[in-house]
C-alpha positions as a Python dict, from the first residue, in 0.01 Angstrom:
ca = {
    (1, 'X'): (0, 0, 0),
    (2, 'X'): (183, 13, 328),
    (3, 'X'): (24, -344, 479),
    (4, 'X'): (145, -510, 821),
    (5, 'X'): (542, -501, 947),
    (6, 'X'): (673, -760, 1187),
    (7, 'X'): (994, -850, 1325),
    (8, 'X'): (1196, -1116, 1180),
    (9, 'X'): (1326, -1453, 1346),
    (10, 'X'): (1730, -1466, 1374),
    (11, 'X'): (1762, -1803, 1426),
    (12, 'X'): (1846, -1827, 1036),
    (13, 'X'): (2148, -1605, 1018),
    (14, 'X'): (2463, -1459, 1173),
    (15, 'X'): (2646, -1162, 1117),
    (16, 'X'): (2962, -1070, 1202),
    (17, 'X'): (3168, -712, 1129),
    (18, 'X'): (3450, -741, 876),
    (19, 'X'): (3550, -426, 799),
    (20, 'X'): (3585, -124, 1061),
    (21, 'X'): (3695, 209, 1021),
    (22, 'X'): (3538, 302, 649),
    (23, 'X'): (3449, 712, 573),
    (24, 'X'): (3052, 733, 505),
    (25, 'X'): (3066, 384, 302),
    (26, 'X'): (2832, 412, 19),
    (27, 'X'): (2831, 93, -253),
    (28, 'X'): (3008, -238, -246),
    (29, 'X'): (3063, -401, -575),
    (30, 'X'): (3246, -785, -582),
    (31, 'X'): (3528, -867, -812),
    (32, 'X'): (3509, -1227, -684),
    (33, 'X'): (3400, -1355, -316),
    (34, 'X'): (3773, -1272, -169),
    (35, 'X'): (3801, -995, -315),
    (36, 'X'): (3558, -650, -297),
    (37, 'X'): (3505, -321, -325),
    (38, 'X'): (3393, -41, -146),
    (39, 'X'): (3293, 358, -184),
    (40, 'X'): (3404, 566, 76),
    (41, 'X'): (3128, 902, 38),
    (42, 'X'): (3448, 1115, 87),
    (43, 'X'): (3612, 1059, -225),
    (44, 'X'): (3789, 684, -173),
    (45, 'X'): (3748, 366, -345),
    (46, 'X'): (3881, 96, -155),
    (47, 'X'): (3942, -245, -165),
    (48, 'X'): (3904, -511, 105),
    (49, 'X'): (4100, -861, 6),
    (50, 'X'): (4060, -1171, 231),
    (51, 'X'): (3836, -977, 465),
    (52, 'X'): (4147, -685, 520),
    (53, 'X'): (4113, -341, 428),
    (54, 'X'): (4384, -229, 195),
    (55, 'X'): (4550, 34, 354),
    (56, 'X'): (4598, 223, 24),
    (57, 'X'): (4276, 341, -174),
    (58, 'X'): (4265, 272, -518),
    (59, 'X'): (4434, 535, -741),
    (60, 'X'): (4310, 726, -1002),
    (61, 'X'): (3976, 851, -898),
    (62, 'X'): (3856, 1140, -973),
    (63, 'X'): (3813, 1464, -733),
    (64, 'X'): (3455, 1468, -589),
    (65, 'X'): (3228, 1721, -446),
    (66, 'X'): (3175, 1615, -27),
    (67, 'X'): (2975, 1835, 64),
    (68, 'X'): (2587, 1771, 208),
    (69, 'X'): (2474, 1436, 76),
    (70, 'X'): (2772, 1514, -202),
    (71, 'X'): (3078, 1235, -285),
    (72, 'X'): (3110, 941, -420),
    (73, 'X'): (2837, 694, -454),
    (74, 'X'): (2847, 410, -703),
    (75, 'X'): (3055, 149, -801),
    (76, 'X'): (2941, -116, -1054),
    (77, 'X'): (3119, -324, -1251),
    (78, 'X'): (3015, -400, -1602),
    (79, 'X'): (2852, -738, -1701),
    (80, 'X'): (3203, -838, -1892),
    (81, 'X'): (3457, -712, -1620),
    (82, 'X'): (3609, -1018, -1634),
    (83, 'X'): (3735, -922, -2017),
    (84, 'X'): (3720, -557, -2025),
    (85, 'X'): (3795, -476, -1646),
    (86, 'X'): (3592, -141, -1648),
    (87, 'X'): (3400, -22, -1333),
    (88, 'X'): (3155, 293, -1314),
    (89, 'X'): (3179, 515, -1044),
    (90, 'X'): (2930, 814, -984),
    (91, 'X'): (2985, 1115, -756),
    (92, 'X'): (2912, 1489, -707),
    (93, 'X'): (3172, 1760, -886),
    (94, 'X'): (3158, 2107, -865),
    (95, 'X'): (3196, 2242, -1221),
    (96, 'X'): (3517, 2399, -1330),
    (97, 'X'): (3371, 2724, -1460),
    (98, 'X'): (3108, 2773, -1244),
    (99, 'X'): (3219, 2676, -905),
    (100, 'X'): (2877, 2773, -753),
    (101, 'X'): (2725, 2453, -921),
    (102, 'X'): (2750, 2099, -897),
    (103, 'X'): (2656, 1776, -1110),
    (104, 'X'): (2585, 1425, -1090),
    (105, 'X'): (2881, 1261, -1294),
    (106, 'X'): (2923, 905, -1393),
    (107, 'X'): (3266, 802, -1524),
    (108, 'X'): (3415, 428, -1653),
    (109, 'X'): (3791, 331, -1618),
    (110, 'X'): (3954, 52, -1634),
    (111, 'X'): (4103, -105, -1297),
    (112, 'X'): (4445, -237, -1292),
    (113, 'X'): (4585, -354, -1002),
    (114, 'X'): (4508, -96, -715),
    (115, 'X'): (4485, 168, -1024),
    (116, 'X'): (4246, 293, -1261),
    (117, 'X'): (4341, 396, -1581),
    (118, 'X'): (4164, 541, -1926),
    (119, 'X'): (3896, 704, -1704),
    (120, 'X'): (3683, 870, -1885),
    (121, 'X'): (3326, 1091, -1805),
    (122, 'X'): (3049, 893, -2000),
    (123, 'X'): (2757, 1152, -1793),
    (124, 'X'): (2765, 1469, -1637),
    (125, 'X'): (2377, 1608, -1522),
    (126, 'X'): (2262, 1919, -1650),
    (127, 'X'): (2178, 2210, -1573),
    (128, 'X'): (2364, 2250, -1298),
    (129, 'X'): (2260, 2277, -926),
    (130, 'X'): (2349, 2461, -683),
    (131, 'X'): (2238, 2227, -372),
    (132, 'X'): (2437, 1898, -243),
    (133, 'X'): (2148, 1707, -203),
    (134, 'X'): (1931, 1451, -380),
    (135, 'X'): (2190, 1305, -670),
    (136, 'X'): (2001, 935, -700),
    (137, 'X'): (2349, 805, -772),
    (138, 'X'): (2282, 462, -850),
    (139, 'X'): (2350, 227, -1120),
    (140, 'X'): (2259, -82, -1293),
    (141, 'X'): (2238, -273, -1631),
    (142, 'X'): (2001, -404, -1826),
    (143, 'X'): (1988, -731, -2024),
    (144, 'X'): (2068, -577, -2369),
    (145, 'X'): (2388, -437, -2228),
    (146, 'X'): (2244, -76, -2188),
    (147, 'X'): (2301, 105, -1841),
    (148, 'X'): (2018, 274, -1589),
    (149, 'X'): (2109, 550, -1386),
    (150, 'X'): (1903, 730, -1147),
    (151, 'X'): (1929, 1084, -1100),
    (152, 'X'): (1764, 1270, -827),
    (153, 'X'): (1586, 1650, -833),
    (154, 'X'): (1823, 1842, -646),
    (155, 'X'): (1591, 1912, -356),
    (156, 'X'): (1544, 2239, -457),
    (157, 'X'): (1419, 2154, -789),
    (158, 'X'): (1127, 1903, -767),
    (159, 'X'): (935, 2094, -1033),
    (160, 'X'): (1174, 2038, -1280),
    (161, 'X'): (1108, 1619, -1271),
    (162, 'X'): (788, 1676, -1431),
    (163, 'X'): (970, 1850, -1768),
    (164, 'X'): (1177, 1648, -1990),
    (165, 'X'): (1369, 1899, -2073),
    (166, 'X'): (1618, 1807, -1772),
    (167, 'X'): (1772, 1511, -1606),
    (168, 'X'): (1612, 1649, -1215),
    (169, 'X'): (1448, 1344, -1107),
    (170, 'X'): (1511, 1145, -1384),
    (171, 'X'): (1586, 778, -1467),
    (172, 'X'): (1834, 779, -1766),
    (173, 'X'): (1915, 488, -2020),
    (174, 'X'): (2238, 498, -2204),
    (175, 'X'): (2465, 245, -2359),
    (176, 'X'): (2780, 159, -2220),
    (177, 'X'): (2988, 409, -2324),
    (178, 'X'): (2791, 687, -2252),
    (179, 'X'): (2613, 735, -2588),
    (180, 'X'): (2210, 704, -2632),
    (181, 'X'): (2041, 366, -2712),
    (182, 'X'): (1824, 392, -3083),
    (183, 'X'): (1515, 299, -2878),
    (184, 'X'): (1482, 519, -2614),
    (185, 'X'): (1083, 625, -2509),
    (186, 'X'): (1181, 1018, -2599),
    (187, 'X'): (1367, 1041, -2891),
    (188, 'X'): (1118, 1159, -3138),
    (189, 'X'): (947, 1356, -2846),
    (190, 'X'): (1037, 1815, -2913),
    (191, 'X'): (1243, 1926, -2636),
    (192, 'X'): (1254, 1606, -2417),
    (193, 'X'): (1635, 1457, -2361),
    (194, 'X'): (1672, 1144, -2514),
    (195, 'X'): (1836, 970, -2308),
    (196, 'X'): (1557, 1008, -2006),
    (197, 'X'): (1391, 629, -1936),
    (198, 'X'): (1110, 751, -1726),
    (199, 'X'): (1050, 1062, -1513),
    (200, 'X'): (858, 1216, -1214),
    (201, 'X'): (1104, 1099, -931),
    (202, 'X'): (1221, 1249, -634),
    (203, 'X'): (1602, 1107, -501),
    (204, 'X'): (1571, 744, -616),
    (205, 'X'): (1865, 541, -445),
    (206, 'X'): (1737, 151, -486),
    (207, 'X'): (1759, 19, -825),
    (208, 'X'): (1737, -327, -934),
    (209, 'X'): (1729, -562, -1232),
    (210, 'X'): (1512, -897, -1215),
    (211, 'X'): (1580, -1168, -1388),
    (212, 'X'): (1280, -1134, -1631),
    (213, 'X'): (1400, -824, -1721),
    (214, 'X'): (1148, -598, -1424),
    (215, 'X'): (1308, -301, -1294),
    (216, 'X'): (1238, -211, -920),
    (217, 'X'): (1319, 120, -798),
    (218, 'X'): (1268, 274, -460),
    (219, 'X'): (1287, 659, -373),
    (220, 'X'): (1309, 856, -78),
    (221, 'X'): (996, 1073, 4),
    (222, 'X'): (965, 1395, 158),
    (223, 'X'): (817, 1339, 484),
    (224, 'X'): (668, 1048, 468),
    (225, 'X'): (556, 878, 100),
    (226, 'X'): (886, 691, 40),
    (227, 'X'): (813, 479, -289),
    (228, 'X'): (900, 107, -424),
    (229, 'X'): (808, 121, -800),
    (230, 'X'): (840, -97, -1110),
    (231, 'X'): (967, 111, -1369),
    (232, 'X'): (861, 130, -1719),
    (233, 'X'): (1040, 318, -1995),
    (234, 'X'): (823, 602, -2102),
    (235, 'X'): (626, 664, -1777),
    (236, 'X'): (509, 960, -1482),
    (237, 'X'): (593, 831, -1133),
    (238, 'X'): (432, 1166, -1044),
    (239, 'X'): (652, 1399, -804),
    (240, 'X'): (551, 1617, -683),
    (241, 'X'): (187, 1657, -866),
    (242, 'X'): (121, 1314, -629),
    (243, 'X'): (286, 1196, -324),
    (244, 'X'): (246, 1005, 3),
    (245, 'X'): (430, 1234, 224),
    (246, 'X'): (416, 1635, 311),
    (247, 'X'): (661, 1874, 316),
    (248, 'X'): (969, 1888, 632),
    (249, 'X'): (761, 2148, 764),
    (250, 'X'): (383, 1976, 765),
    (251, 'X'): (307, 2211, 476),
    (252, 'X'): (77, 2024, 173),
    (253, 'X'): (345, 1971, -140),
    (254, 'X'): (47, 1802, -348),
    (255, 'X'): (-360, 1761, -261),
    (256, 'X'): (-310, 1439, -466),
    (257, 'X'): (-147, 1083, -406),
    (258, 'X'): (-253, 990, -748),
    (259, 'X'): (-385, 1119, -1128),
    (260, 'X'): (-452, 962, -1426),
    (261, 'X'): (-130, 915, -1692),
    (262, 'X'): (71, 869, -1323),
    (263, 'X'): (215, 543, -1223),
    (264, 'X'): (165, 467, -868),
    (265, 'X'): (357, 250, -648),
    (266, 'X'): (332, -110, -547),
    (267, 'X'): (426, -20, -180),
    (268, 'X'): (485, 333, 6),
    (269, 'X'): (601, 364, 380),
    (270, 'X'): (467, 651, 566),
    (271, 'X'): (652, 723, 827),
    (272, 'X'): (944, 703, 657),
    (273, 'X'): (1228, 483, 635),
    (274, 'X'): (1465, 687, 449),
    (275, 'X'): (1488, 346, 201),
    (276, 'X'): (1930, 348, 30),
    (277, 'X'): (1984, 51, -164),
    (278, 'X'): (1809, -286, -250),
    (279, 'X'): (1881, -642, -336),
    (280, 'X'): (1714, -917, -480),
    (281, 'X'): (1788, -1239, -300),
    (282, 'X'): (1908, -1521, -550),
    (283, 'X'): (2122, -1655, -351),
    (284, 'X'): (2194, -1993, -237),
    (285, 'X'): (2273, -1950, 106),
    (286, 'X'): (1961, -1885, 226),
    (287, 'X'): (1695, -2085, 10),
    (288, 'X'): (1395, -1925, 233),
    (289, 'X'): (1488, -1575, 86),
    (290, 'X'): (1540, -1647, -277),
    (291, 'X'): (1294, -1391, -451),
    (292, 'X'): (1262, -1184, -181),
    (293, 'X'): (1361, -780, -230),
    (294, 'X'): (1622, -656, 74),
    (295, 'X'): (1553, -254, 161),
    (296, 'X'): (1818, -88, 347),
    (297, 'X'): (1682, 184, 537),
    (298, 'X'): (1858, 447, 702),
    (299, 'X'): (1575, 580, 965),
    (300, 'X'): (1533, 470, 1233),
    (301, 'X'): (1824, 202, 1052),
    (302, 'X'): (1736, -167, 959),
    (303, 'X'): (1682, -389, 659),
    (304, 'X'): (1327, -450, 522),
    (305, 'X'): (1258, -769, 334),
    (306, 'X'): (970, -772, 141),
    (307, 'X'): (829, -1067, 58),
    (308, 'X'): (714, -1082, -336),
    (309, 'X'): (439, -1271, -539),
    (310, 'X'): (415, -1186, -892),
    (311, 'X'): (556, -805, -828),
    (312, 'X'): (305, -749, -522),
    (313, 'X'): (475, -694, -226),
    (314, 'X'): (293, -970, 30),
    (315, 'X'): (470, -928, 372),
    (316, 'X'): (757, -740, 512),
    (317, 'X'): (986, -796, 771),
    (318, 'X'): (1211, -615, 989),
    (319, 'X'): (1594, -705, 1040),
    (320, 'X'): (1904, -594, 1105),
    (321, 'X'): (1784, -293, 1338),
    (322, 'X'): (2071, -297, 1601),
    (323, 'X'): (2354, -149, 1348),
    (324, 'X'): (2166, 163, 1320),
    (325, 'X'): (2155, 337, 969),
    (326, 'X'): (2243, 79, 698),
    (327, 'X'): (2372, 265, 346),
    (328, 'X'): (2400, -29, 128),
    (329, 'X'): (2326, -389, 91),
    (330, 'X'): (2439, -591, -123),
    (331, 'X'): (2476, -993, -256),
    (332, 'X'): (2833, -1152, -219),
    (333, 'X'): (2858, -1432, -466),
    (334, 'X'): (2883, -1674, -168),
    (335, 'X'): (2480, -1576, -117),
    (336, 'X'): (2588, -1398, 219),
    (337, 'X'): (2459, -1028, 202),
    (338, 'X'): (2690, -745, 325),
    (339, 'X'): (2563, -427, 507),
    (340, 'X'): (2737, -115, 475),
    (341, 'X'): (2696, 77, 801),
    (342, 'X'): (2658, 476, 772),
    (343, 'X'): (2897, 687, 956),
    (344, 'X'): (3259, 822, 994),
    (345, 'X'): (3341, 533, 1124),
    (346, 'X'): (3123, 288, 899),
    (347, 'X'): (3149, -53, 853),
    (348, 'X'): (3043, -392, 668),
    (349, 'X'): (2842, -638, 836),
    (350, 'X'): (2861, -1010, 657),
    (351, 'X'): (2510, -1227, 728),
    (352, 'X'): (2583, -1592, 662),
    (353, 'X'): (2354, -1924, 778),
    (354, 'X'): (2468, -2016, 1121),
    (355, 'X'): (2754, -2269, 1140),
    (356, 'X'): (2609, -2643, 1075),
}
């Protein structure tokens, strides 16, 4: 459904830039409210301390790929960084014996200090590509300690997302070290990679975790037909046999916006917004947004929240418009949310309740 969009009040928040200067910022990830950390698309993690940029990227990271929509993407942290201190970082690589192709990697290490160490490739997409475009990039974890990572078709290679013989358009389950969970929807299926969760996708960038355990996903369209899904191990989200949009150049990719054995989704935007990264409110900071989904969009640039009522999307609002194209959002533990600005010369935008 695409349903009415209206402007949203400010009078509830204020934002304020803390962080100037950043290369193509990409994912923010919080060690603790003082203390975060940031993607940089052209091949730096950083880390900002007390509001101030560290000067010196973190070391260790691997060599990316920054090229087209190419570099590094994701950070997470895993659910017992406190103990174990490893983070997950995914990026584009070109591959050392065929330099012509390229791969969605995901690697974990181990941060210590301004350093990380034991870093070691848990995921590396196959086959290989030969575009810089569509990667999905993102990651999350489940409840049971098993990871989600979204993997996008390559732009060239939308047909592939409807074989499971490939991770093109994929969502992937694995556990935390990179091996495949015992319960995954495809193991027992001939020729399908095990550890694919659900398939049919086209460059999904939003993914997120509720607290009952439902997985929201959103992926960019073509033109037009951008998607917010629930995703359920096992099923079709249909690209390209069904879509919303058309191709770049008007041309018909698909007769069909839906078919039976296809999931469809609970909202689409047509035009559209070029949807990069998603949050859902739980904060305590703003009480009025608790349960509400935050969409950052990067055309024309704003923030959509989307009001939600038992996984129906019931309103959405427009916010966050006059910072142009907005990468990431994410949820500081304070309850603020932080904006990651697209660009050269990116930066992160803090939203807090106006000053009592």
């Amino acid at each position: 459904m695409i349903g009415a969009v209206v402007a949203a009040e400010t009078s509830d928040y204020q934002t304020k830039v803390v962080v100037k200067g950043l290369d193509n910022p990409w994912s923010i990830a919080f060690i603790s409210n003082n203390d975060w950390l940031v993607t940089e698309r052209s091949g730096a993690l950083r880390r900002i301390i007390n509001g101030q940029l560290d000067v010196n990227p973190v070391a260790g990271v691997p060599d990316v790929l920054y090229a087209g929509q190419g570099g590094l993407s994701e950070i997470f942290l895993h659910p017992k960084f406190d103990v174990n201190r490893f983070v997950y970082l995914s990026f584009s690589a070109a591959d050392t014996t065929d330099r012509k192709g390229n791969a969605l990697v995901i690697v974990r290490g181990r941060l210590q200090g301004n350093k990380l160490s034991d870093v070691t490739t848990i995921f590396k997409s196959d086959p290989l590509r030969k575009t810089a475009a569509h990667y999905g990039a993102r990651i999350q974890f489940l409840a049971d300690g098993t990871m989600l990572i979204t993997s996008g078709d390559g732009f060239n290679y939308r047909e592939q997302a409807q074989s499971l013989d490939n991770h093109f358009g994929k969502l992937l389950r694995l556990n935390d070290d990179g091996s495949i969970p015992s319960d995954n929807p495809f193991l027992s299926t001939p020729g399908a990679l095990p550890e694919i969760w659900s398939y049919g996708h086209r460059n999904p960038q939003g993914l997120i975790i509720a607290k009952d355990g439902t997985v929201f996903e959103h992926e960019h369209g073509p033109k037009g037909g951008d998607e917010l899904n629930i995703i359920q191990p096992g099923k079709n989200y249909g690209w390209p046999a069904i879509t919303y949009g058309v191709d770049y150049s008007g041309a018909t990719i698909s007769p069909f916006t839906e078919k039976p054995g296809m999931e469809q989704p609970i909202k689409y935007w047509v035009p559209s917004i070029a949807p990069s990264d998603m949050v859902l409110y739980q904060g305590a900071m703003f009480p009025q947004w608790v349960g509400s989904l935050f969409v950052s969009a990067l055309v024309p640039g704003d923030v959509r929240r989307l009001a939600m009522s038992e996984n129906k999307v019931i309103s959405e609002d427009i916010m966050f418009s006059e910072f142009g194209r907005i990468r990431s959002i994410a949820e500081a533990p304070d309850g603020s949310l932080i904006l990651a600005v697209d660009g050269n010369e990116g930066s992160l935008i803090r939203v807090s309740a106006d000053s009592p």
